[in-house]
Amino acid sequence: AVDPHGKLVFISFDVETTGPANNFDRIIEIGLALADSDGNYLGELNLRIGSPVPVTEYAYKVHKISDADLKGIDHFDKAGPQISRFLESKLGPYDTAVLVAHNGDAVDFRYLINELIRHSLTL
């Protein structure tokens, strides 16, 4: 049954990237976990994402994901719609979603927004 008032859903997410330049580097891993305002777990999604931009040495030292680990994996143009489908399957039409990220303003939100713009996608 659809709640006509909707619920508040928190989407906690984290990204790993090819490097420190959010206007150039790409997301190569994203994890999302959803919970409602009552603390009920609603699901999670973890994706590795291929990239046309090589992983920098700096980034590899942080997350230990190499270019070889990403070989043959879909890029964000395919992963973005997969993320959208996952969120649509978890959120009702009247739900309100709140994105939550550690270092969100400085890192995660900027990378996510740039990837969405780069591929003309929405979430």
mmCIF file of N, CA and C in Angstrom:
data_model
loop_
_atom_site.group_PDB
_atom_site.id
_atom_site.type_symbol
_atom_site.label_atom_id
_atom_site.label_comp_id
_atom_site.label_asym_id
_atom_site.label_seq_id
_atom_site.Cartn_x
_atom_site.Cartn_y
_atom_site.Cartn_z
ATOM 1 N N ALA A 1 0.837 -1.188 0.000
ATOM 2 C CA ALA A 1 0.000 0.000 0.000
ATOM 3 C C ALA A 1 0.882 1.251 0.000
ATOM 4 N N VAL A 2 0.479 2.228 -0.770
ATOM 5 C CA VAL A 2 1.211 3.487 -0.868
ATOM 6 C C VAL A 2 0.722 4.422 0.226
ATOM 7 N N ASP A 3 1.648 4.976 0.975
ATOM 8 C CA ASP A 3 1.326 5.952 2.012
ATOM 9 C C ASP A 3 1.152 7.307 1.337
ATOM 10 N N PRO A 4 -0.061 7.895 1.345
ATOM 11 C CA PRO A 4 -0.271 9.180 0.661
ATOM 12 C C PRO A 4 0.486 10.334 1.301
ATOM 13 N N HIS A 5 1.002 10.117 2.500
ATOM 14 C CA HIS A 5 1.784 11.154 3.165
ATOM 15 C C HIS A 5 3.278 10.926 2.977
ATOM 16 N N GLY A 6 3.634 9.755 2.513
ATOM 17 C CA GLY A 6 5.037 9.427 2.298
ATOM 18 C C GLY A 6 5.799 9.266 3.592
ATOM 19 N N LYS A 7 7.051 8.900 3.439
ATOM 20 C CA LYS A 7 7.931 8.753 4.601
ATOM 21 C C LYS A 7 9.241 9.468 4.305
ATOM 22 N N LEU A 8 9.967 9.732 5.361
ATOM 23 C CA LEU A 8 11.278 10.350 5.240
ATOM 24 C C LEU A 8 12.309 9.230 5.138
ATOM 25 N N VAL A 9 13.109 9.248 4.073
ATOM 26 C CA VAL A 9 14.109 8.205 3.833
ATOM 27 C C VAL A 9 15.484 8.848 3.756
ATOM 28 N N PHE A 10 16.406 8.291 4.535
ATOM 29 C CA PHE A 10 17.786 8.764 4.516
ATOM 30 C C PHE A 10 18.600 7.847 3.612
ATOM 31 N N ILE A 11 19.303 8.451 2.669
ATOM 32 C CA ILE A 11 20.179 7.711 1.763
ATOM 33 C C ILE A 11 21.607 8.090 2.129
ATOM 34 N N SER A 12 22.257 7.205 2.854
ATOM 35 C CA SER A 12 23.664 7.425 3.192
ATOM 36 C C SER A 12 24.499 6.860 2.065
ATOM 37 N N PHE A 13 25.462 7.647 1.600
ATOM 38 C CA PHE A 13 26.276 7.144 0.496
ATOM 39 C C PHE A 13 27.724 7.589 0.631
ATOM 40 N N ASP A 14 28.563 6.837 -0.054
ATOM 41 C CA ASP A 14 29.992 7.127 -0.086
ATOM 42 C C ASP A 14 30.505 6.775 -1.469
ATOM 43 N N VAL A 15 31.471 7.537 -1.944
ATOM 44 C CA VAL A 15 32.072 7.252 -3.239
ATOM 45 C C VAL A 15 33.583 7.096 -3.105
ATOM 46 N N GLU A 16 34.140 6.316 -3.995
ATOM 47 C CA GLU A 16 35.586 6.262 -4.211
ATOM 48 C C GLU A 16 35.800 6.758 -5.630
ATOM 49 N N THR A 17 36.917 7.437 -5.864
ATOM 50 C CA THR A 17 37.124 8.114 -7.142
ATOM 51 C C THR A 17 38.508 7.829 -7.721
ATOM 52 N N THR A 18 38.677 8.280 -8.970
ATOM 53 C CA THR A 18 39.972 8.088 -9.630
ATOM 54 C C THR A 18 41.020 9.068 -9.141
ATOM 55 N N GLY A 19 40.592 10.137 -8.457
ATOM 56 C CA GLY A 19 41.545 11.136 -7.986
ATOM 57 C C GLY A 19 40.854 12.291 -7.297
ATOM 58 N N PRO A 20 41.616 13.336 -6.966
ATOM 59 C CA PRO A 20 41.097 14.425 -6.140
ATOM 60 C C PRO A 20 40.400 15.564 -6.885
ATOM 61 N N ALA A 21 40.359 15.552 -8.209
ATOM 62 C CA ALA A 21 39.785 16.673 -8.974
ATOM 63 C C ALA A 21 38.356 16.336 -9.399
ATOM 64 N N ASN A 22 37.365 16.844 -8.646
ATOM 65 C CA ASN A 22 35.978 16.447 -8.912
ATOM 66 C C ASN A 22 35.452 16.899 -10.272
ATOM 67 N N ASN A 23 36.095 17.864 -10.908
ATOM 68 C CA ASN A 23 35.659 18.292 -12.242
ATOM 69 C C ASN A 23 36.285 17.442 -13.352
ATOM 70 N N PHE A 24 37.233 16.582 -13.004
ATOM 71 C CA PHE A 24 37.906 15.733 -13.985
ATOM 72 C C PHE A 24 37.814 14.250 -13.621
ATOM 73 N N ASP A 25 38.125 13.921 -12.378
ATOM 74 C CA ASP A 25 38.144 12.529 -11.951
ATOM 75 C C ASP A 25 36.735 11.961 -11.863
ATOM 76 N N ARG A 26 36.652 10.636 -11.785
ATOM 77 C CA ARG A 26 35.365 9.942 -11.883
ATOM 78 C C ARG A 26 35.105 9.062 -10.671
ATOM 79 N N ILE A 27 33.824 8.806 -10.439
ATOM 80 C CA ILE A 27 33.421 7.850 -9.409
ATOM 81 C C ILE A 27 33.717 6.455 -9.923
ATOM 82 N N ILE A 28 34.397 5.651 -9.105
ATOM 83 C CA ILE A 28 34.675 4.258 -9.484
ATOM 84 C C ILE A 28 34.035 3.252 -8.523
ATOM 85 N N GLU A 29 33.472 3.763 -7.440
ATOM 86 C CA GLU A 29 32.721 2.897 -6.538
ATOM 87 C C GLU A 29 31.730 3.765 -5.771
ATOM 88 N N ILE A 30 30.527 3.240 -5.606
ATOM 89 C CA ILE A 30 29.521 3.948 -4.813
ATOM 90 C C ILE A 30 28.798 2.928 -3.955
ATOM 91 N N GLY A 31 28.534 3.333 -2.737
ATOM 92 C CA GLY A 31 27.737 2.523 -1.829
ATOM 93 C C GLY A 31 26.609 3.374 -1.284
ATOM 94 N N LEU A 32 25.409 2.820 -1.279
ATOM 95 C CA LEU A 32 24.244 3.511 -0.744
ATOM 96 C C LEU A 32 23.548 2.601 0.254
ATOM 97 N N ALA A 33 23.104 3.158 1.366
ATOM 98 C CA ALA A 33 22.305 2.423 2.349
ATOM 99 C C ALA A 33 21.113 3.293 2.702
ATOM 100 N N LEU A 34 19.925 2.692 2.712
ATOM 101 C CA LEU A 34 18.699 3.440 2.960
ATOM 102 C C LEU A 34 18.055 3.016 4.270
ATOM 103 N N ALA A 35 17.541 4.000 5.001
ATOM 104 C CA ALA A 35 16.790 3.753 6.227
ATOM 105 C C ALA A 35 15.707 4.816 6.339
ATOM 106 N N ASP A 36 14.570 4.443 6.929
ATOM 107 C CA ASP A 36 13.535 5.445 7.139
ATOM 108 C C ASP A 36 13.756 6.163 8.464
ATOM 109 N N SER A 37 12.919 7.142 8.744
ATOM 110 C CA SER A 37 13.110 7.965 9.939
ATOM 111 C C SER A 37 12.869 7.206 11.237
ATOM 112 N N ASP A 38 12.293 6.011 11.137
ATOM 113 C CA ASP A 38 12.137 5.152 12.318
ATOM 114 C C ASP A 38 13.334 4.232 12.506
ATOM 115 N N GLY A 39 14.311 4.335 11.601
ATOM 116 C CA GLY A 39 15.508 3.506 11.696
ATOM 117 C C GLY A 39 15.393 2.162 11.009
ATOM 118 N N ASN A 40 14.313 1.950 10.271
ATOM 119 C CA ASN A 40 14.143 0.685 9.561
ATOM 120 C C ASN A 40 15.049 0.635 8.337
ATOM 121 N N TYR A 41 15.819 -0.441 8.224
ATOM 122 C CA TYR A 41 16.711 -0.664 7.084
ATOM 123 C C TYR A 41 15.869 -0.952 5.856
ATOM 124 N N LEU A 42 16.135 -0.233 4.767
ATOM 125 C CA LEU A 42 15.357 -0.390 3.545
ATOM 126 C C LEU A 42 16.138 -1.025 2.404
ATOM 127 N N GLY A 43 17.440 -1.159 2.548
ATOM 128 C CA GLY A 43 18.230 -1.793 1.499
ATOM 129 C C GLY A 43 19.530 -1.061 1.243
ATOM 130 N N GLU A 44 20.366 -1.708 0.430
ATOM 131 C CA GLU A 44 21.647 -1.090 0.071
ATOM 132 C C GLU A 44 22.060 -1.525 -1.316
ATOM 133 N N LEU A 45 22.954 -0.737 -1.888
ATOM 134 C CA LEU A 45 23.509 -1.014 -3.209
ATOM 135 C C LEU A 45 24.978 -0.628 -3.178
ATOM 136 N N ASN A 46 25.816 -1.520 -3.657
ATOM 137 C CA ASN A 46 27.254 -1.252 -3.774
ATOM 138 C C ASN A 46 27.668 -1.578 -5.197
ATOM 139 N N LEU A 47 28.274 -0.614 -5.865
ATOM 140 C CA LEU A 47 28.671 -0.797 -7.263
ATOM 141 C C LEU A 47 30.103 -0.355 -7.505
ATOM 142 N N ARG A 48 30.837 -1.168 -8.248
ATOM 143 C CA ARG A 48 32.087 -0.726 -8.859
ATOM 144 C C ARG A 48 31.705 -0.157 -10.210
ATOM 145 N N ILE A 49 32.405 0.895 -10.614
ATOM 146 C CA ILE A 49 32.068 1.604 -11.843
ATOM 147 C C ILE A 49 33.335 1.820 -12.660
ATOM 148 N N GLY A 50 33.301 1.416 -13.920
ATOM 149 C CA GLY A 50 34.438 1.620 -14.805
ATOM 150 C C GLY A 50 34.648 3.103 -15.087
ATOM 151 N N SER A 51 35.842 3.436 -15.553
ATOM 152 C CA SER A 51 36.154 4.845 -15.787
ATOM 153 C C SER A 51 37.069 5.024 -16.994
ATOM 154 N N PRO A 52 36.806 6.083 -17.793
ATOM 155 C CA PRO A 52 37.732 6.420 -18.873
ATOM 156 C C PRO A 52 38.975 7.150 -18.344
ATOM 157 N N VAL A 53 38.928 7.561 -17.088
ATOM 158 C CA VAL A 53 40.034 8.288 -16.455
ATOM 159 C C VAL A 53 40.806 7.308 -15.576
ATOM 160 N N PRO A 54 42.130 7.213 -15.736
ATOM 161 C CA PRO A 54 42.906 6.283 -14.913
ATOM 162 C C PRO A 54 42.902 6.670 -13.430
ATOM 163 N N VAL A 55 43.013 5.654 -12.583
ATOM 164 C CA VAL A 55 43.109 5.859 -11.133
ATOM 165 C C VAL A 55 44.489 6.439 -10.827
ATOM 166 N N THR A 56 44.517 7.554 -10.089
ATOM 167 C CA THR A 56 45.798 8.155 -9.712
ATOM 168 C C THR A 56 46.452 7.338 -8.602
ATOM 169 N N GLU A 57 47.747 7.494 -8.469
ATOM 170 C CA GLU A 57 48.484 6.818 -7.400
ATOM 171 C C GLU A 57 47.947 7.242 -6.037
ATOM 172 N N TYR A 58 47.646 8.535 -5.912
ATOM 173 C CA TYR A 58 47.094 9.062 -4.659
ATOM 174 C C TYR A 58 45.795 8.336 -4.289
ATOM 175 N N ALA A 59 44.878 8.235 -5.254
ATOM 176 C CA ALA A 59 43.590 7.601 -4.983
ATOM 177 C C ALA A 59 43.763 6.118 -4.680
ATOM 178 N N TYR A 60 44.649 5.451 -5.411
ATOM 179 C CA TYR A 60 44.888 4.025 -5.168
ATOM 180 C C TYR A 60 45.357 3.790 -3.728
ATOM 181 N N LYS A 61 46.188 4.678 -3.223
ATOM 182 C CA LYS A 61 46.672 4.535 -1.840
ATOM 183 C C LYS A 61 45.526 4.655 -0.837
ATOM 184 N N VAL A 62 44.499 5.397 -1.189
ATOM 185 C CA VAL A 62 43.354 5.585 -0.289
ATOM 186 C C VAL A 62 42.435 4.364 -0.303
ATOM 187 N N HIS A 63 42.059 3.891 -1.511
ATOM 188 C CA HIS A 63 41.022 2.862 -1.585
ATOM 189 C C HIS A 63 41.480 1.514 -2.142
ATOM 190 N N LYS A 64 42.691 1.429 -2.647
ATOM 191 C CA LYS A 64 43.248 0.176 -3.167
ATOM 192 C C LYS A 64 42.451 -0.414 -4.343
ATOM 193 N N ILE A 65 41.818 0.466 -5.127
ATOM 194 C CA ILE A 65 41.135 0.034 -6.347
ATOM 195 C C ILE A 65 42.011 0.443 -7.525
ATOM 196 N N SER A 66 42.380 -0.521 -8.353
ATOM 197 C CA SER A 66 43.285 -0.254 -9.472
ATOM 198 C C SER A 66 42.519 -0.210 -10.797
ATOM 199 N N ASP A 67 43.187 0.275 -11.827
ATOM 200 C CA ASP A 67 42.602 0.255 -13.165
ATOM 201 C C ASP A 67 42.264 -1.174 -13.585
ATOM 202 N N ALA A 68 43.110 -2.126 -13.213
ATOM 203 C CA ALA A 68 42.854 -3.534 -13.550
ATOM 204 C C ALA A 68 41.564 -4.032 -12.898
ATOM 205 N N ASP A 69 41.275 -3.553 -11.689
ATOM 206 C CA ASP A 69 40.043 -3.951 -10.989
ATOM 207 C C ASP A 69 38.798 -3.460 -11.719
ATOM 208 N N LEU A 70 38.942 -2.417 -12.526
ATOM 209 C CA LEU A 70 37.797 -1.783 -13.190
ATOM 210 C C LEU A 70 37.642 -2.209 -14.643
ATOM 211 N N LYS A 71 38.576 -2.992 -15.137
ATOM 212 C CA LYS A 71 38.550 -3.396 -16.544
ATOM 213 C C LYS A 71 37.271 -4.180 -16.862
ATOM 214 N N GLY A 72 36.573 -3.741 -17.911
ATOM 215 C CA GLY A 72 35.364 -4.421 -18.368
ATOM 216 C C GLY A 72 34.102 -4.098 -17.579
ATOM 217 N N ILE A 73 34.193 -3.207 -16.605
ATOM 218 C CA ILE A 73 33.027 -2.848 -15.798
ATOM 219 C C ILE A 73 32.340 -1.641 -16.433
ATOM 220 N N ASP A 74 31.007 -1.640 -16.408
ATOM 221 C CA ASP A 74 30.234 -0.532 -16.980
ATOM 222 C C ASP A 74 30.634 0.801 -16.369
ATOM 223 N N HIS A 75 30.614 1.837 -17.206
ATOM 224 C CA HIS A 75 30.899 3.201 -16.764
ATOM 225 C C HIS A 75 29.627 3.808 -16.170
ATOM 226 N N PHE A 76 29.725 5.060 -15.724
ATOM 227 C CA PHE A 76 28.615 5.711 -15.040
ATOM 228 C C PHE A 76 27.388 5.874 -15.928
ATOM 229 N N ASP A 77 27.569 5.931 -17.248
ATOM 230 C CA ASP A 77 26.403 6.058 -18.128
ATOM 231 C C ASP A 77 25.461 4.876 -17.976
ATOM 232 N N LYS A 78 25.985 3.711 -17.580
ATOM 233 C CA LYS A 78 25.162 2.522 -17.318
ATOM 234 C C LYS A 78 24.872 2.369 -15.823
ATOM 235 N N ALA A 79 25.827 2.722 -14.981
ATOM 236 C CA ALA A 79 25.646 2.582 -13.528
ATOM 237 C C ALA A 79 24.642 3.593 -12.995
ATOM 238 N N GLY A 80 24.621 4.802 -13.534
ATOM 239 C CA GLY A 80 23.692 5.835 -13.078
ATOM 240 C C GLY A 80 22.238 5.384 -13.167
ATOM 241 N N PRO A 81 21.804 4.877 -14.329
ATOM 242 C CA PRO A 81 20.431 4.372 -14.415
ATOM 243 C C PRO A 81 20.176 3.179 -13.475
ATOM 244 N N GLN A 82 21.188 2.372 -13.234
ATOM 245 C CA GLN A 82 21.035 1.257 -12.291
ATOM 246 C C GLN A 82 20.775 1.798 -10.877
ATOM 247 N N ILE A 83 21.492 2.859 -10.501
ATOM 248 C CA ILE A 83 21.278 3.501 -9.197
ATOM 249 C C ILE A 83 19.861 4.073 -9.132
ATOM 250 N N SER A 84 19.430 4.737 -10.202
ATOM 251 C CA SER A 84 18.080 5.303 -10.237
ATOM 252 C C SER A 84 17.016 4.222 -10.080
ATOM 253 N N ARG A 85 17.173 3.105 -10.781
ATOM 254 C CA ARG A 85 16.199 2.006 -10.677
ATOM 255 C C ARG A 85 16.155 1.452 -9.257
ATOM 256 N N PHE A 86 17.324 1.318 -8.624
ATOM 257 C CA PHE A 86 17.372 0.837 -7.251
ATOM 258 C C PHE A 86 16.599 1.786 -6.337
ATOM 259 N N LEU A 87 16.868 3.095 -6.457
ATOM 260 C CA LEU A 87 16.186 4.070 -5.603
ATOM 261 C C LEU A 87 14.682 4.080 -5.856
ATOM 262 N N GLU A 88 14.288 3.998 -7.122
ATOM 263 C CA GLU A 88 12.859 3.963 -7.446
ATOM 264 C C GLU A 88 12.181 2.742 -6.835
ATOM 265 N N SER A 89 12.914 1.635 -6.735
ATOM 266 C CA SER A 89 12.330 0.413 -6.159
ATOM 267 C C SER A 89 12.171 0.511 -4.644
ATOM 268 N N LYS A 90 12.874 1.435 -4.012
ATOM 269 C CA LYS A 90 12.847 1.568 -2.554
ATOM 270 C C LYS A 90 12.026 2.753 -2.063
ATOM 271 N N LEU A 91 11.802 3.730 -2.924
ATOM 272 C CA LEU A 91 11.104 4.949 -2.532
ATOM 273 C C LEU A 91 9.700 4.981 -3.107
ATOM 274 N N GLY A 92 8.745 5.415 -2.287
ATOM 275 C CA GLY A 92 7.390 5.595 -2.764
ATOM 276 C C GLY A 92 7.232 6.946 -3.431
ATOM 277 N N PRO A 93 6.123 7.139 -4.145
ATOM 278 C CA PRO A 93 5.934 8.388 -4.890
ATOM 279 C C PRO A 93 5.814 9.626 -4.005
ATOM 280 N N TYR A 94 5.465 9.446 -2.739
ATOM 281 C CA TYR A 94 5.306 10.584 -1.837
ATOM 282 C C TYR A 94 6.427 10.681 -0.802
ATOM 283 N N ASP A 95 7.411 9.809 -0.908
ATOM 284 C CA ASP A 95 8.519 9.819 0.050
ATOM 285 C C ASP A 95 9.423 11.020 -0.190
ATOM 286 N N THR A 96 10.083 11.448 0.866
ATOM 287 C CA THR A 96 11.086 12.499 0.795
ATOM 288 C C THR A 96 12.432 11.872 1.106
ATOM 289 N N ALA A 97 13.370 12.020 0.200
ATOM 290 C CA ALA A 97 14.700 11.432 0.382
ATOM 291 C C ALA A 97 15.699 12.510 0.775
ATOM 292 N N VAL A 98 16.556 12.165 1.720
ATOM 293 C CA VAL A 98 17.614 13.058 2.183
ATOM 294 C C VAL A 98 18.949 12.352 1.952
ATOM 295 N N LEU A 99 19.823 12.970 1.168
ATOM 296 C CA LEU A 99 21.155 12.405 0.940
ATOM 297 C C LEU A 99 22.067 12.759 2.113
ATOM 298 N N VAL A 100 22.781 11.760 2.608
ATOM 299 C CA VAL A 100 23.683 11.934 3.738
ATOM 300 C C VAL A 100 25.046 11.383 3.346
ATOM 301 N N ALA A 101 26.105 12.178 3.570
ATOM 302 C CA ALA A 101 27.451 11.708 3.244
ATOM 303 C C ALA A 101 28.471 12.379 4.155
ATOM 304 N N HIS A 102 29.425 11.594 4.632
ATOM 305 C CA HIS A 102 30.559 12.160 5.361
ATOM 306 C C HIS A 102 31.412 12.894 4.331
ATOM 307 N N ASN A 103 31.784 14.116 4.596
ATOM 308 C CA ASN A 103 32.498 14.956 3.625
ATOM 309 C C ASN A 103 31.650 15.233 2.381
ATOM 310 N N GLY A 104 30.331 15.212 2.543
ATOM 311 C CA GLY A 104 29.434 15.373 1.407
ATOM 312 C C GLY A 104 29.662 16.643 0.619
ATOM 313 N N ASP A 105 29.697 17.789 1.291
ATOM 314 C CA ASP A 105 29.862 19.053 0.583
ATOM 315 C C ASP A 105 31.202 19.149 -0.122
ATOM 316 N N ALA A 106 32.236 18.640 0.502
ATOM 317 C CA ALA A 106 33.585 18.762 -0.049
ATOM 318 C C ALA A 106 33.882 17.708 -1.114
ATOM 319 N N VAL A 107 33.259 16.543 -1.003
ATOM 320 C CA VAL A 107 33.649 15.445 -1.896
ATOM 321 C C VAL A 107 32.450 14.789 -2.577
ATOM 322 N N ASP A 108 31.711 13.984 -1.849
ATOM 323 C CA ASP A 108 30.728 13.072 -2.437
ATOM 324 C C ASP A 108 29.674 13.766 -3.300
ATOM 325 N N PHE A 109 29.064 14.840 -2.769
ATOM 326 C CA PHE A 109 28.026 15.525 -3.543
ATOM 327 C C PHE A 109 28.590 16.083 -4.839
ATOM 328 N N ARG A 110 29.783 16.649 -4.785
ATOM 329 C CA ARG A 110 30.378 17.262 -5.988
ATOM 330 C C ARG A 110 30.638 16.220 -7.074
ATOM 331 N N TYR A 111 31.206 15.079 -6.682
ATOM 332 C CA TYR A 111 31.452 14.023 -7.669
ATOM 333 C C TYR A 111 30.143 13.503 -8.246
ATOM 334 N N LEU A 112 29.155 13.255 -7.377
ATOM 335 C CA LEU A 112 27.879 12.727 -7.847
ATOM 336 C C LEU A 112 27.207 13.713 -8.803
ATOM 337 N N ILE A 113 27.159 14.967 -8.444
ATOM 338 C CA ILE A 113 26.544 15.978 -9.317
ATOM 339 C C ILE A 113 27.271 16.044 -10.654
ATOM 340 N N ASN A 114 28.605 16.039 -10.636
ATOM 341 C CA ASN A 114 29.359 16.105 -11.894
ATOM 342 C C ASN A 114 29.093 14.889 -12.774
ATOM 343 N N GLU A 115 29.002 13.707 -12.177
ATOM 344 C CA GLU A 115 28.704 12.500 -12.972
ATOM 345 C C GLU A 115 27.302 12.583 -13.566
ATOM 346 N N LEU A 116 26.333 13.036 -12.783
ATOM 347 C CA LEU A 116 24.964 13.146 -13.288
ATOM 348 C C LEU A 116 24.896 14.142 -14.438
ATOM 349 N N ILE A 117 25.540 15.271 -14.289
ATOM 350 C CA ILE A 117 25.555 16.279 -15.360
ATOM 351 C C ILE A 117 26.278 15.749 -16.588
ATOM 352 N N ARG A 118 27.425 15.137 -16.377
ATOM 353 C CA ARG A 118 28.255 14.616 -17.471
ATOM 354 C C ARG A 118 27.457 13.642 -18.350
ATOM 355 N N HIS A 119 26.566 12.875 -17.723
ATOM 356 C CA HIS A 119 25.827 11.841 -18.457
ATOM 357 C C HIS A 119 24.350 12.186 -18.635
ATOM 358 N N SER A 120 23.989 13.440 -18.364
ATOM 359 C CA SER A 120 22.593 13.910 -18.519
ATOM 360 C C SER A 120 21.614 13.004 -17.776
ATOM 361 N N LEU A 121 21.944 12.680 -16.532
ATOM 362 C CA LEU A 121 21.118 11.791 -15.712
ATOM 363 C C LEU A 121 20.541 12.538 -14.520
ATOM 364 N N THR A 122 19.468 11.987 -13.969
ATOM 365 C CA THR A 122 18.907 12.486 -12.722
ATOM 366 C C THR A 122 18.699 11.294 -11.795
ATOM 367 N N LEU A 123 18.596 11.571 -10.518
ATOM 368 C CA LEU A 123 18.272 10.521 -9.548
ATOM 369 C C LEU A 123 16.915 10.805 -8.957
#
